[in-house]
Amino acid sequence: MSALLARLVASRLFWPIVMLLVLFTINLIAFPGFFAVTLRDGHLFGSLIDILRNGAPTLIIAVGMTLVIATRGIDLSVGAVAAISGAVACSIILGSPEPASPATVAVAVTVALIISLVLGMWNGFLVAVLGIQPIIATLILMTAGRGVAMLITEGQIITVNSPPFKALGSGFWFGIPIAVIIAAVVFGIAALVTRRTALGMFIESVGINPEASRQAGVRARGLLFVVYTFSALCAAIAGLILTANTAAADANNTGLFIELDAILAVVIGGTSLAGGRYSLVGTLVGALVIQTLVTTVYTVGIPPIATMVFKAAVVTIVCLLQSPTTNEALGDFRRRLAMRAGTGVAAS
């Protein structure tokens, strides 16, 4: 039993799951109906459904961010790419004579995704070909991207009246929010492609030792192109969901600080910022912790202005519990307990 507990504590997912359960408990105490899920007009509603739906954009971006971080990189431009994606889609829909047509929405979404792919390839070019440090390369697009989104929207908040587009953010499919389904599909595809093929191993090898992986025949440049392009694609999908949820493109606020939430989700999930091994399941847990944390702030009545401080405190606690020093101290504590138990058994 003690050996099983030791293995559980040693897992990278142990403390994030514990924190998630603690947040659930706090919400349950503050709001007894927290776990209640109701079915109205064939649609699922409830606090847990809200957490899944509101956390879907963060999870989608965090999935792309996980692969980027696994290659020793980072992508700070995802928030700007999300803003550009939403601005492009809303501009096309607004300029169309038939904004409520599914064909118009399909064209708008397709163009937004194609532009995001180009932006992701730009990041990959700066990092893989020119050798610019990822934080600097993506900082360029992070800064310029907001300006590009402002140019597209001409500095205005563009509102659209298109039910097919709005469904991406607030619609349901078979009773489940469409945003949750999209996040599940993105997560499933990423997990399937990286864990059922050699791609995941190549990503980890580049993150652990780029030079050794290159000498082993791994094409690191092409790999970096792929992960940064995929990250931008994820950001664009999240941007479309965020924009569709409000039916408005706000270049200043769409995806604002979402890159920080995505990075926190990845770190909470146990993926090292130094690259190498990564965990998509851990990222999923991390995204749930982040979104549940935000829900908890509103549930227990913490002032919104203190949200960032509360979030930083919880993230700090989780990171400290996951730190190598803490794990080493817990290991020493377990060994001392085992030695005392062995001594007691021998004496008896």
Coordinates of C-alpha atoms in Angstrom, one line a residue:
M1 CA 0.0 0.0 0.0
S2 CA 2.8 2.4 1.0
A3 CA 4.7 1.5 -2.2
L4 CA 1.5 2.3 -4.3
L5 CA 1.1 5.6 -2.5
A6 CA 4.8 6.4 -3.1
R7 CA 4.4 5.8 -6.8
L8 CA 1.3 8.0 -6.9
V9 CA 3.1 10.8 -5.1
A10 CA 6.0 10.5 -7.5
S11 CA 3.8 10.9 -10.5
R12 CA 3.9 14.3 -12.2
L13 CA 0.1 14.4 -12.3
F14 CA -0.4 13.7 -8.6
W15 CA -0.2 17.3 -7.2
P16 CA -2.1 18.9 -10.2
I17 CA -4.9 16.4 -9.7
V18 CA -4.9 17.0 -5.9
M19 CA -5.1 20.8 -6.6
L20 CA -8.0 20.2 -9.0
L21 CA -9.9 18.1 -6.4
V22 CA -9.2 20.8 -3.7
L23 CA -10.7 23.5 -6.1
F24 CA -13.7 21.2 -6.7
T25 CA -14.2 20.8 -3.0
I26 CA -14.0 24.6 -2.4
N27 CA -16.6 25.1 -5.1
L28 CA -18.8 22.4 -3.7
I29 CA -18.7 24.0 -0.2
A30 CA -19.5 27.5 -1.6
F31 CA -22.1 26.2 -4.0
P32 CA -23.7 22.8 -3.1
G33 CA -25.1 22.4 -6.6
F34 CA -21.6 22.7 -8.2
F35 CA -21.6 19.1 -9.6
A36 CA -25.2 19.3 -10.8
V37 CA -25.6 18.8 -14.6
T38 CA -29.0 19.5 -16.1
L39 CA -30.5 18.7 -19.4
R40 CA -32.6 21.5 -20.9
D41 CA -33.9 21.5 -24.5
G42 CA -31.5 18.6 -25.2
H43 CA -28.4 20.6 -24.0
L44 CA -26.2 20.0 -21.0
F45 CA -25.8 22.8 -18.5
G46 CA -24.0 23.2 -15.2
S47 CA -20.9 24.5 -13.6
L48 CA -18.8 21.6 -14.8
I49 CA -20.0 22.1 -18.4
D50 CA -19.1 25.8 -18.1
I51 CA -15.6 24.9 -17.0
L52 CA -15.2 22.6 -20.0
R53 CA -16.6 25.1 -22.4
N54 CA -14.7 28.2 -21.1
G55 CA -11.5 26.2 -20.8
A56 CA -11.6 24.8 -24.3
P57 CA -9.7 27.7 -25.9
T58 CA -7.0 27.5 -23.3
L59 CA -6.7 23.7 -23.7
I60 CA -6.5 24.0 -27.5
I61 CA -3.7 26.6 -27.3
A62 CA -1.9 24.6 -24.5
V63 CA -1.8 21.5 -26.7
G64 CA 0.1 23.4 -29.4
M65 CA 2.2 25.1 -26.7
T66 CA 3.1 21.7 -25.2
L67 CA 4.8 20.5 -28.4
V68 CA 6.6 23.8 -28.9
I69 CA 7.9 23.7 -25.3
A70 CA 9.0 20.1 -25.8
T71 CA 11.4 21.3 -28.5
R72 CA 12.9 23.8 -26.0
G73 CA 10.9 26.6 -27.5
I74 CA 8.1 28.9 -26.5
D75 CA 5.4 30.7 -28.5
L76 CA 4.3 34.0 -27.1
S77 CA 2.4 35.0 -30.3
V78 CA -0.6 32.7 -29.8
G79 CA -2.8 35.5 -28.3
A80 CA -2.1 37.8 -31.2
V81 CA -2.7 35.0 -33.7
A82 CA -6.0 34.3 -32.0
A83 CA -6.9 38.0 -32.3
I84 CA -6.0 38.1 -36.0
S85 CA -8.0 34.9 -36.7
G86 CA -11.1 36.4 -35.2
A87 CA -10.6 39.7 -36.9
V88 CA -10.2 38.1 -40.3
A89 CA -13.3 35.8 -39.9
C90 CA -15.5 38.7 -38.7
S91 CA -14.3 41.0 -41.4
I92 CA -15.2 38.5 -44.1
I93 CA -18.6 37.7 -42.6
L94 CA -19.4 41.4 -42.1
G95 CA -18.5 42.2 -45.7
S96 CA -20.5 39.4 -47.1
P97 CA -24.1 40.0 -48.4
E98 CA -25.2 36.8 -46.7
P99 CA -23.5 36.7 -43.3
A100 CA -25.8 34.0 -42.0
S101 CA -24.9 31.6 -44.8
P102 CA -22.9 28.5 -43.7
A103 CA -20.9 28.9 -46.9
T104 CA -19.8 32.4 -45.9
V105 CA -18.8 31.2 -42.4
A106 CA -16.9 28.3 -44.0
V107 CA -14.9 30.6 -46.2
A108 CA -14.2 33.0 -43.3
V109 CA -13.0 30.2 -41.1
T110 CA -10.9 28.7 -43.9
V111 CA -9.2 32.0 -44.7
A112 CA -8.5 32.6 -41.0
L113 CA -6.9 29.2 -40.6
I114 CA -4.8 29.6 -43.7
I115 CA -3.5 33.0 -42.5
S116 CA -2.6 31.4 -39.2
L117 CA -0.7 28.7 -40.9
V118 CA 1.4 31.3 -42.7
L119 CA 2.0 33.1 -39.4
G120 CA 3.1 29.8 -37.8
M121 CA 5.4 29.1 -40.7
W122 CA 6.9 32.6 -40.2
N123 CA 7.7 31.8 -36.6
G124 CA 9.1 28.5 -37.7
F125 CA 11.3 30.2 -40.3
L126 CA 12.7 32.7 -37.7
V127 CA 13.5 29.9 -35.2
A128 CA 14.6 27.0 -37.4
V129 CA 16.2 28.8 -40.4
L130 CA 17.5 32.1 -39.0
G131 CA 18.3 30.6 -35.5
I132 CA 16.5 33.4 -33.6
Q133 CA 15.7 32.5 -30.0
P134 CA 12.1 31.4 -29.8
I135 CA 11.1 33.9 -27.1
I136 CA 12.4 36.8 -29.3
A137 CA 11.0 35.4 -32.6
T138 CA 7.5 34.9 -31.3
L139 CA 7.7 38.2 -29.3
I140 CA 7.9 40.0 -32.7
L141 CA 4.6 38.5 -33.9
M142 CA 3.1 39.0 -30.4
T143 CA 3.8 42.7 -30.7
A144 CA 3.0 43.1 -34.4
G145 CA 0.1 40.8 -34.4
R146 CA -2.1 43.0 -32.3
G147 CA -1.3 45.9 -34.6
V148 CA -2.3 43.7 -37.6
A149 CA -5.6 42.8 -36.0
M150 CA -6.2 46.5 -35.3
L151 CA -5.6 47.3 -39.0
I152 CA -8.0 44.5 -40.1
T153 CA -10.7 45.8 -37.8
E154 CA -9.8 49.5 -38.4
G155 CA -9.5 50.0 -34.7
Q156 CA -13.2 49.1 -34.1
I157 CA -15.0 46.2 -32.4
I158 CA -16.6 44.3 -35.3
T159 CA -19.9 42.7 -34.3
V160 CA -21.5 40.1 -36.6
N161 CA -24.9 38.6 -36.7
S162 CA -24.3 35.1 -38.0
P163 CA -25.9 32.1 -36.2
P164 CA -23.6 29.5 -37.9
F165 CA -20.5 31.4 -36.7
K166 CA -21.9 32.0 -33.2
A167 CA -22.5 28.3 -32.9
L168 CA -18.7 27.7 -32.8
G169 CA -18.5 29.4 -29.4
S170 CA -21.9 28.9 -27.8
G171 CA -23.6 26.2 -29.9
F172 CA -24.3 22.6 -29.0
W173 CA -23.9 19.3 -30.9
F174 CA -25.7 16.3 -29.5
G175 CA -26.2 18.2 -26.3
I176 CA -22.5 18.9 -25.8
P177 CA -21.0 22.4 -26.4
I178 CA -19.3 22.6 -29.8
A179 CA -16.2 24.3 -28.3
V180 CA -15.7 21.2 -26.1
I181 CA -16.0 18.9 -29.0
I182 CA -13.5 20.9 -31.0
A183 CA -11.1 20.9 -28.1
A184 CA -11.5 17.1 -27.7
V185 CA -10.8 16.6 -31.4
V186 CA -7.7 18.7 -31.4
F187 CA -6.4 17.0 -28.2
G188 CA -7.2 13.5 -29.7
I189 CA -5.5 14.3 -33.0
A190 CA -2.4 15.6 -31.3
A191 CA -2.2 12.7 -28.9
L192 CA -2.8 10.2 -31.7
V193 CA -0.2 11.7 -34.1
T194 CA 2.5 12.2 -31.5
R195 CA 2.1 9.1 -29.4
R196 CA 1.1 6.5 -32.0
T197 CA 3.9 7.6 -34.5
A198 CA 7.6 8.4 -34.2
L199 CA 6.8 12.1 -34.3
G200 CA 6.5 12.4 -30.5
M201 CA 9.9 10.7 -30.0
F202 CA 11.5 13.0 -32.6
I203 CA 10.1 16.1 -30.8
E204 CA 11.4 14.9 -27.4
S205 CA 14.8 14.1 -29.0
V206 CA 15.1 17.6 -30.4
G207 CA 14.2 19.0 -27.0
I208 CA 16.6 16.9 -25.1
N209 CA 19.7 17.3 -27.4
P210 CA 19.2 19.1 -30.8
E211 CA 22.7 18.3 -32.0
A212 CA 22.6 14.7 -31.1
S213 CA 19.2 14.3 -32.7
R214 CA 20.5 16.0 -35.9
Q215 CA 23.5 13.6 -36.1
A216 CA 21.0 10.8 -35.6
G217 CA 19.2 11.8 -38.7
V218 CA 16.3 13.8 -37.2
R219 CA 15.4 16.8 -39.4
A220 CA 15.1 19.4 -36.6
R221 CA 14.3 22.3 -38.9
G222 CA 11.3 20.6 -40.5
L223 CA 10.2 19.5 -37.1
L224 CA 10.3 23.1 -35.7
F225 CA 8.4 24.3 -38.7
V226 CA 5.7 21.7 -38.0
V227 CA 5.3 22.4 -34.2
Y228 CA 5.2 26.2 -34.6
T229 CA 2.7 25.9 -37.5
F230 CA 0.6 23.6 -35.4
S231 CA 0.8 26.0 -32.5
A232 CA -0.5 28.9 -34.7
L233 CA -3.3 26.7 -36.1
C234 CA -4.4 25.8 -32.5
A235 CA -4.3 29.6 -31.6
A236 CA -6.4 30.4 -34.7
I237 CA -9.0 27.8 -33.7
A238 CA -9.1 29.1 -30.2
G239 CA -9.5 32.7 -31.5
L240 CA -12.4 31.7 -33.7
I241 CA -14.1 30.1 -30.6
L242 CA -13.5 33.2 -28.5
T243 CA -14.7 35.5 -31.2
A244 CA -17.8 33.4 -32.0
N245 CA -18.7 33.3 -28.3
T246 CA -19.1 37.1 -28.2
A247 CA -20.0 37.4 -31.9
A248 CA -17.5 40.3 -32.0
A249 CA -13.9 40.8 -33.0
D250 CA -12.0 42.8 -30.4
A251 CA -8.4 43.2 -31.5
N252 CA -7.3 44.5 -28.1
N253 CA -8.9 41.9 -25.9
T254 CA -9.4 38.7 -27.9
G255 CA -6.9 36.2 -26.5
L256 CA -5.3 38.7 -24.2
F257 CA -2.9 37.0 -21.8
I258 CA -4.1 33.6 -23.0
E259 CA -0.5 32.7 -23.8
L260 CA 0.3 32.9 -20.1
D261 CA -2.6 30.7 -19.2
A262 CA -1.4 28.1 -21.8
I263 CA 2.1 28.2 -20.5
L264 CA 0.9 27.8 -17.0
A265 CA -1.3 24.8 -18.0
V266 CA 1.7 23.2 -19.6
V267 CA 4.0 23.7 -16.6
I268 CA 1.3 22.6 -14.1
G269 CA 0.9 19.5 -16.2
G270 CA 4.5 18.5 -15.6
T271 CA 6.2 19.4 -18.9
S272 CA 9.6 20.9 -18.4
L273 CA 10.3 24.3 -19.9
A274 CA 13.8 23.0 -20.6
G275 CA 12.3 20.7 -23.3
G276 CA 12.3 17.0 -23.8
R277 CA 9.6 14.8 -22.2
Y278 CA 6.1 16.2 -22.3
S279 CA 2.6 15.1 -21.3
L280 CA -0.5 16.0 -23.2
V281 CA -2.6 14.5 -20.4
G282 CA -0.8 16.7 -17.9
T283 CA -1.6 19.7 -20.1
L284 CA -5.3 18.7 -20.0
V285 CA -5.2 18.6 -16.2
G286 CA -3.3 21.9 -16.1
A287 CA -5.9 23.6 -18.3
L288 CA -8.7 22.3 -16.1
V289 CA -6.9 23.6 -13.0
I290 CA -6.6 27.0 -14.6
Q291 CA -10.2 27.3 -15.7
T292 CA -11.5 25.8 -12.4
L293 CA -9.4 28.4 -10.6
V294 CA -11.1 31.2 -12.5
T295 CA -14.5 29.7 -11.7
T296 CA -13.6 29.4 -8.0
V297 CA -12.7 33.1 -7.9
Y298 CA -16.2 34.0 -9.0
T299 CA -17.9 31.3 -6.9
V300 CA -16.3 32.2 -3.5
G301 CA -16.7 36.0 -4.2
I302 CA -13.1 37.0 -4.6
P303 CA -12.9 40.4 -6.2
P304 CA -12.0 40.1 -9.9
I305 CA -9.1 42.5 -9.5
A306 CA -7.4 39.9 -7.2
T307 CA -7.9 37.1 -9.8
M308 CA -4.3 37.2 -11.1
V309 CA -2.9 37.2 -7.6
F310 CA -5.0 34.3 -6.6
K311 CA -4.1 32.4 -9.7
A312 CA -0.4 33.1 -9.2
A313 CA -0.6 31.8 -5.6
V314 CA -2.2 28.5 -6.6
V315 CA 0.2 28.0 -9.5
T316 CA 3.2 28.7 -7.3
I317 CA 2.0 26.1 -4.8
V318 CA 1.6 23.5 -7.5
C319 CA 5.1 24.3 -9.0
L320 CA 6.7 24.2 -5.5
L321 CA 5.2 20.8 -4.8
Q322 CA 6.5 19.5 -8.2
S323 CA 10.0 21.0 -7.8
P324 CA 12.9 18.6 -7.6
T325 CA 13.9 19.8 -4.2
T326 CA 10.4 19.1 -2.8
N327 CA 10.4 15.6 -4.5
E328 CA 13.8 14.9 -3.0
A329 CA 12.7 16.0 0.5
L330 CA 9.6 13.8 0.2
G331 CA 11.7 10.9 -0.9
D332 CA 14.0 11.2 2.1
F333 CA 10.9 11.4 4.4
R334 CA 9.5 8.2 2.9
R335 CA 12.9 6.4 3.2
R336 CA 13.1 7.4 6.9
L337 CA 9.6 6.1 7.5
A338 CA 10.4 2.9 5.8
M339 CA 13.6 2.5 7.9
R340 CA 11.7 3.1 11.1
A341 CA 9.0 0.6 10.1
G342 CA 11.7 -1.9 9.3
T343 CA 13.4 -1.3 12.7
G344 CA 10.0 -1.7 14.5
V345 CA 9.3 -5.0 12.7
A346 CA 12.8 -6.4 13.5
A347 CA 12.5 -5.4 17.2
S348 CA 9.1 -7.0 17.5

